[in-house]
PDB file of C-alpha atoms in Angstrom:
ATOM      1  CA  UNK A 246       6.724  22.928 -29.113  1.00 59.00           C
ATOM      2  CA  UNK A 247       6.300  26.648 -29.863  1.00 75.00           C
ATOM      3  CA  UNK A 248      10.030  27.466 -30.602  1.00 78.00           C
ATOM      4  CA  UNK A 249       9.752  30.220 -28.170  1.00 84.00           C
ATOM      5  CA  UNK A 250      12.835  30.620 -25.924  1.00 83.00           C
ATOM      6  CA  UNK A 251      12.248  29.841 -22.147  1.00 80.00           C
ATOM      7  CA  UNK A 252      12.002  32.413 -19.576  1.00 87.00           C
ATOM      8  CA  UNK A 253      15.394  33.952 -18.490  1.00 88.00           C
ATOM      9  CA  UNK A 254      14.837  32.894 -14.900  1.00 91.00           C
ATOM     10  CA  UNK A 255      14.332  29.464 -15.732  1.00 88.00           C
ATOM     11  CA  UNK A 256      17.323  26.968 -15.246  1.00 88.00           C
ATOM     12  CA  UNK A 257      17.839  24.957 -18.524  1.00 84.00           C
ATOM     13  CA  UNK A 258      19.627  21.733 -18.617  1.00 84.00           C
ATOM     14  CA  UNK A 259      20.487  20.335 -22.028  1.00 85.00           C
ATOM     15  CA  UNK A 260      20.634  16.683 -22.054  1.00 87.00           C
ATOM     16  CA  UNK A 261      21.611  16.442 -25.848  1.00 90.00           C
ATOM     17  CA  UNK A 262      20.252  13.475 -27.404  1.00 92.00           C
ATOM     18  CA  UNK A 263      19.023  11.864 -24.216  1.00 88.00           C
ATOM     19  CA  UNK A 264      15.250  10.971 -23.718  1.00 84.00           C
ATOM     20  CA  UNK A 265      13.899  12.331 -20.479  1.00 81.00           C
ATOM     21  CA  UNK A 266      11.057  10.226 -18.996  1.00 82.00           C
ATOM     22  CA  UNK A 267       8.716  11.526 -16.277  1.00 84.00           C
ATOM     23  CA  UNK A 268       8.782   9.391 -13.032  1.00 89.00           C
ATOM     24  CA  UNK A 269       7.001   6.102 -13.320  1.00 95.00           C
ATOM     25  CA  UNK A 270       4.340   4.882 -10.874  1.00 96.00           C
ATOM     26  CA  UNK A 271       4.020   1.234  -9.305  1.00 96.00           C
ATOM     27  CA  UNK A 272       0.371   1.068  -8.150  1.00 95.00           C
ATOM     28  CA  UNK A 273       0.793  -2.238  -6.143  1.00 94.00           C
ATOM     29  CA  UNK A 274       3.783  -2.861  -4.156  1.00 95.00           C
ATOM     30  CA  UNK A 275       4.336  -4.259  -0.665  1.00 93.00           C
ATOM     31  CA  UNK A 276       7.799  -2.742   0.334  1.00 96.00           C
ATOM     32  CA  UNK A 277       7.620  -4.930   3.487  1.00 92.00           C
ATOM     33  CA  UNK A 278       7.858  -8.224   1.444  1.00 89.00           C
ATOM     34  CA  UNK A 279      10.807 -10.070   0.651  1.00 83.00           C
ATOM     35  CA  UNK A 280      10.376 -12.317  -2.462  1.00 76.00           C
ATOM     36  CA  UNK A 281      10.922 -15.736  -0.738  1.00 71.00           C
ATOM     37  CA  UNK A 282       8.702 -18.507   0.574  1.00 60.00           C
ATOM     38  CA  UNK A 283       9.244 -17.484   4.094  1.00 66.00           C
ATOM     39  CA  UNK A 284       7.726 -13.973   4.076  1.00 64.00           C
ATOM     40  CA  UNK A 285       4.489 -14.785   5.959  1.00 69.00           C
ATOM     41  CA  UNK A 286       5.971 -16.687   8.858  1.00 67.00           C
ATOM     42  CA  UNK A 287       8.767 -14.166   9.062  1.00 74.00           C
ATOM     43  CA  UNK A 288       6.340 -11.174   9.048  1.00 77.00           C
ATOM     44  CA  UNK A 289       4.200 -12.542  11.767  1.00 78.00           C
ATOM     45  CA  UNK A 290       7.231 -12.829  14.008  1.00 82.00           C
ATOM     46  CA  UNK A 291       9.226  -9.475  13.216  1.00 86.00           C
ATOM     47  CA  UNK A 292       9.424  -6.697  15.380  1.00 89.00           C
ATOM     48  CA  UNK A 293       8.805  -3.093  13.617  1.00 87.00           C
ATOM     49  CA  UNK A 294      12.310  -2.165  13.064  1.00 92.00           C
ATOM     50  CA  UNK A 295      13.245  -5.254  10.921  1.00 91.00           C
ATOM     51  CA  UNK A 296      10.377  -4.677   7.989  1.00 91.00           C
ATOM     52  CA  UNK A 297      10.864  -0.978   8.135  1.00 94.00           C
ATOM     53  CA  UNK A 298      14.545  -1.327   7.417  1.00 94.00           C
ATOM     54  CA  UNK A 299      13.740  -3.673   4.550  1.00 93.00           C
ATOM     55  CA  UNK A 300      11.034  -1.176   3.185  1.00 96.00           C
ATOM     56  CA  UNK A 301      13.800   1.540   2.969  1.00 97.00           C
ATOM     57  CA  UNK A 302      15.986  -0.596   0.924  1.00 96.00           C
ATOM     58  CA  UNK A 303      13.113  -1.596  -1.406  1.00 97.00           C
ATOM     59  CA  UNK A 304      11.993   1.877  -1.758  1.00 98.00           C
ATOM     60  CA  UNK A 305      15.460   2.951  -2.597  1.00 97.00           C
ATOM     61  CA  UNK A 306      15.381   0.152  -5.128  1.00 97.00           C
ATOM     62  CA  UNK A 307      12.016   1.484  -6.762  1.00 97.00           C
ATOM     63  CA  UNK A 308      13.624   5.085  -6.912  1.00 95.00           C
ATOM     64  CA  UNK A 309      16.841   3.820  -8.635  1.00 94.00           C
ATOM     65  CA  UNK A 310      14.736   1.914 -11.254  1.00 93.00           C
ATOM     66  CA  UNK A 311      12.837   5.226 -11.994  1.00 93.00           C
ATOM     67  CA  UNK A 312       9.938   4.679 -10.074  1.00 96.00           C
ATOM     68  CA  UNK A 313       8.842   7.938  -8.224  1.00 97.00           C
ATOM     69  CA  UNK A 314       5.636   7.030  -6.644  1.00 97.00           C
ATOM     70  CA  UNK A 315       4.602   3.715  -5.135  1.00 98.00           C
ATOM     71  CA  UNK A 316       1.154   2.592  -3.624  1.00 97.00           C
ATOM     72  CA  UNK A 317       2.095   0.374  -0.878  1.00 97.00           C
ATOM     73  CA  UNK A 318      -1.076  -1.833  -0.507  1.00 95.00           C
ATOM     74  CA  UNK A 319      -0.246  -3.631   2.824  1.00 93.00           C
ATOM     75  CA  UNK A 320       2.474  -3.613   5.553  1.00 93.00           C
ATOM     76  CA  UNK A 321       2.401  -4.163   9.292  1.00 91.00           C
ATOM     77  CA  UNK A 322       2.193  -1.693  12.085  1.00 93.00           C
ATOM     78  CA  UNK A 323       1.423   1.387   9.441  1.00 96.00           C
ATOM     79  CA  UNK A 324       5.037   1.364   8.491  1.00 96.00           C
ATOM     80  CA  UNK A 325       4.584   2.664   5.080  1.00 97.00           C
ATOM     81  CA  UNK A 326       2.888   5.689   6.542  1.00 97.00           C
ATOM     82  CA  UNK A 327       5.964   6.148   8.755  1.00 97.00           C
ATOM     83  CA  UNK A 328       8.440   5.673   5.872  1.00 97.00           C
ATOM     84  CA  UNK A 329       6.359   8.252   3.689  1.00 97.00           C
ATOM     85  CA  UNK A 330       6.571  10.775   6.462  1.00 96.00           C
ATOM     86  CA  UNK A 331      10.332   9.980   6.926  1.00 96.00           C
ATOM     87  CA  UNK A 332      11.075  10.685   3.020  1.00 97.00           C
ATOM     88  CA  UNK A 333       8.551  13.723   3.273  1.00 96.00           C
ATOM     89  CA  UNK A 334      10.589  15.210   6.041  1.00 96.00           C
ATOM     90  CA  UNK A 335      13.582  15.241   3.701  1.00 94.00           C
ATOM     91  CA  UNK A 336      15.775  13.048   6.033  1.00 86.00           C
ATOM     92  CA  UNK A 337      16.255  10.541   3.185  1.00 94.00           C
ATOM     93  CA  UNK A 338      15.252  10.486  -0.344  1.00 95.00           C
ATOM     94  CA  UNK A 339      12.894   8.165  -1.420  1.00 97.00           C
ATOM     95  CA  UNK A 340       9.827   7.689  -3.576  1.00 97.00           C
ATOM     96  CA  UNK A 341       6.361   9.319  -3.009  1.00 97.00           C
ATOM     97  CA  UNK A 342       4.367   6.622  -0.971  1.00 98.00           C
ATOM     98  CA  UNK A 343       0.798   6.214  -0.936  1.00 96.00           C
ATOM     99  CA  UNK A 344       0.064   4.046   1.991  1.00 97.00           C
ATOM    100  CA  UNK A 345      -2.547   1.553   3.175  1.00 96.00           C
ATOM    101  CA  UNK A 346      -1.231   0.184   6.345  1.00 95.00           C
ATOM    102  CA  UNK A 347      -2.298  -3.509   7.099  1.00 95.00           C
ATOM    103  CA  UNK A 348      -4.905  -4.704   4.761  1.00 94.00           C
ATOM    104  CA  UNK A 349      -8.297  -5.453   6.258  1.00 93.00           C
ATOM    105  CA  UNK A 350      -9.119  -9.076   6.112  1.00 90.00           C
ATOM    106  CA  UNK A 351     -11.115 -11.641   8.277  1.00 86.00           C
ATOM    107  CA  UNK A 352      -9.511 -13.771  10.877  1.00 88.00           C
ATOM    108  CA  UNK A 353      -6.796 -15.907   9.446  1.00 85.00           C
ATOM    109  CA  UNK A 354      -7.856 -14.498   6.004  1.00 85.00           C
ATOM    110  CA  UNK A 355      -5.542 -13.441   2.967  1.00 84.00           C
ATOM    111  CA  UNK A 356      -2.479 -11.640   4.479  1.00 86.00           C
ATOM    112  CA  UNK A 357      -3.851 -12.062   8.116  1.00 87.00           C
ATOM    113  CA  UNK A 358      -0.175 -11.955   9.312  1.00 88.00           C
ATOM    114  CA  UNK A 359       0.031  -8.230   8.426  1.00 90.00           C
ATOM    115  CA  UNK A 360      -2.226  -7.470  11.464  1.00 91.00           C
ATOM    116  CA  UNK A 361      -5.310  -6.193   9.774  1.00 93.00           C
ATOM    117  CA  UNK A 362      -7.839  -9.029  11.001  1.00 93.00           C
ATOM    118  CA  UNK A 363     -11.365  -7.815  11.578  1.00 92.00           C
ATOM    119  CA  UNK A 364     -14.533  -9.764  11.807  1.00 91.00           C
ATOM    120  CA  UNK A 365     -18.051  -8.231  11.797  1.00 88.00           C
ATOM    121  CA  UNK A 366     -19.283  -4.761  10.858  1.00 88.00           C
ATOM    122  CA  UNK A 367     -18.031  -3.070  14.157  1.00 91.00           C
ATOM    123  CA  UNK A 368     -14.471  -4.287  13.850  1.00 92.00           C
ATOM    124  CA  UNK A 369     -14.412  -3.310  10.214  1.00 89.00           C
ATOM    125  CA  UNK A 370     -15.656   0.102  10.995  1.00 89.00           C
ATOM    126  CA  UNK A 371     -13.006   0.437  13.691  1.00 94.00           C
ATOM    127  CA  UNK A 372     -10.249  -0.842  11.300  1.00 93.00           C
ATOM    128  CA  UNK A 373     -11.244   1.902   8.646  1.00 91.00           C
ATOM    129  CA  UNK A 374     -11.451   4.602  11.207  1.00 92.00           C
ATOM    130  CA  UNK A 375      -8.146   3.547  12.494  1.00 95.00           C
ATOM    131  CA  UNK A 376      -6.409   3.801   9.047  1.00 94.00           C
ATOM    132  CA  UNK A 377      -7.887   7.134   8.279  1.00 93.00           C
ATOM    133  CA  UNK A 378      -6.665   8.433  11.666  1.00 94.00           C
ATOM    134  CA  UNK A 379      -3.359   7.094  11.039  1.00 95.00           C
ATOM    135  CA  UNK A 380      -2.921   8.879   7.701  1.00 95.00           C
ATOM    136  CA  UNK A 381      -3.699   5.937   5.223  1.00 95.00           C
ATOM    137  CA  UNK A 382      -3.905   7.193   1.773  1.00 94.00           C
ATOM    138  CA  UNK A 383      -5.993   4.123   0.662  1.00 94.00           C
ATOM    139  CA  UNK A 384      -8.025   1.254   2.498  1.00 93.00           C
ATOM    140  CA  UNK A 385      -6.781  -2.089   1.198  1.00 92.00           C
ATOM    141  CA  UNK A 386      -9.472  -4.808   1.765  1.00 89.00           C
ATOM    142  CA  UNK A 387      -9.067  -8.582   1.055  1.00 87.00           C
ATOM    143  CA  UNK A 388     -12.045  -9.647  -0.942  1.00 79.00           C
ATOM    144  CA  UNK A 389     -10.662 -13.141  -1.761  1.00 77.00           C
ATOM    145  CA  UNK A 390      -7.928 -15.371  -0.866  1.00 69.00           C
ATOM    146  CA  UNK A 391      -4.816 -15.342  -2.896  1.00 64.00           C
ATOM    147  CA  UNK A 392      -1.475 -17.447  -3.360  1.00 59.00           C
ATOM    148  CA  UNK A 393      -0.264 -17.351   0.131  1.00 60.00           C
ATOM    149  CA  UNK A 394      -3.552 -17.927   1.569  1.00 61.00           C
ATOM    150  CA  UNK A 395      -6.482 -19.384   0.006  1.00 54.00           C
ATOM    151  CA  UNK A 396      -9.373 -18.355   2.623  1.00 53.00           C
ATOM    152  CA  UNK A 397     -11.870 -16.106   1.157  1.00 48.00           C
ATOM    153  CA  UNK A 398     -12.829 -12.576   2.898  1.00 46.00           C
ATOM    154  CA  UNK A 399     -15.938 -11.516   1.293  1.00 52.00           C
ATOM    155  CA  UNK A 400     -17.833 -10.247   4.384  1.00 52.00           C
ATOM    156  CA  UNK A 401     -14.774  -7.910   5.042  1.00 52.00           C
ATOM    157  CA  UNK A 402     -15.063  -6.713   1.566  1.00 50.00           C
ATOM    158  CA  UNK A 403     -18.788  -5.939   1.805  1.00 48.00           C
ATOM    159  CA  UNK A 404     -18.586  -4.327   5.258  1.00 48.00           C
ATOM    160  CA  UNK A 405     -15.565  -2.151   4.297  1.00 48.00           C
ATOM    161  CA  UNK A 406     -17.057  -0.853   1.103  1.00 51.00           C
ATOM    162  CA  UNK A 407     -20.183   0.320   3.186  1.00 52.00           C
ATOM    163  CA  UNK A 408     -18.064   1.642   6.184  1.00 52.00           C
ATOM    164  CA  UNK A 409     -15.275   3.436   4.223  1.00 49.00           C
ATOM    165  CA  UNK A 410     -17.863   5.309   1.816  1.00 48.00           C
ATOM    166  CA  UNK A 411     -17.984   8.037   4.742  1.00 47.00           C
ATOM    167  CA  UNK A 412     -20.668  10.422   5.549  1.00 40.00           C
ATOM    168  CA  UNK A 413     -21.241  13.951   5.929  1.00 36.00           C
ATOM    169  CA  UNK A 414     -18.994  14.171   8.921  1.00 42.00           C
ATOM    170  CA  UNK A 415     -16.159  11.829   8.015  1.00 46.00           C
ATOM    171  CA  UNK A 416     -13.750  11.651   5.103  1.00 51.00           C
ATOM    172  CA  UNK A 417     -14.012   9.458   2.092  1.00 53.00           C
ATOM    173  CA  UNK A 418     -11.402   7.074   1.866  1.00 61.00           C
ATOM    174  CA  UNK A 419     -10.155   5.713  -1.398  1.00 74.00           C
ATOM    175  CA  UNK A 420     -10.108   1.902  -1.606  1.00 73.00           C
ATOM    176  CA  UNK A 421      -8.247  -0.986  -3.315  1.00 70.00           C
ATOM    177  CA  UNK A 422      -9.570  -4.480  -3.144  1.00 65.00           C
ATOM    178  CA  UNK A 423      -7.619  -7.723  -3.513  1.00 57.00           C
ATOM    179  CA  UNK A 424      -9.431  -9.979  -5.993  1.00 55.00           C
ATOM    180  CA  UNK A 425      -7.808 -13.189  -7.052  1.00 54.00           C
ATOM    181  CA  UNK A 426     -10.202 -14.166  -9.778  1.00 54.00           C
ATOM    182  CA  UNK A 427     -12.699 -12.648 -12.213  1.00 55.00           C
ATOM    183  CA  UNK A 428     -15.632 -13.977 -10.633  1.00 52.00           C
ATOM    184  CA  UNK A 429     -15.074 -12.301  -7.565  1.00 47.00           C
ATOM    185  CA  UNK A 430     -15.241  -8.896  -9.242  1.00 49.00           C
ATOM    186  CA  UNK A 431     -18.519  -9.876 -10.579  1.00 50.00           C
ATOM    187  CA  UNK A 432     -19.883 -11.300  -7.337  1.00 46.00           C
ATOM    188  CA  UNK A 433     -19.172  -8.138  -5.212  1.00 46.00           C
TER     189      UNK A 433
END
């Protein structure tokens, strides 16, 4: 602090002895998930309206907790992109959303029920291009299985890393990779 007075045209709000904290960031959320054991089956059968309504509630909970930015790393139907646009339009207040859309996984691989199954190089290339075209901020790949599905997905991880790296004529997408164990990070 310099001790200088703020500019006369600057609105000053004296908070007294309060501590002001900048907005927090949650870098790995799934706004569409409910914290119950039925999520996988329910998500596979739901129409788009049901998880979108749930995502709005969860986004509001994040904001009320002081989290102003979330990185949603997996949903169905690219609903996090739609919710991001809804909040950006000012229709409703919500956190800033960095969206991945459905994570890319092999058939029946980890989080298959989110609709991101892709087998082989061509299918993975198509999946990456679709996410970029639909406004994804990040490409989420499932490099291993996880708690809700034990199946590995290594071929998808290798193909996605190569495919989403981009070239001179296409954008380079940021990537997030699900890895359930330290060995999977070394092996890829």
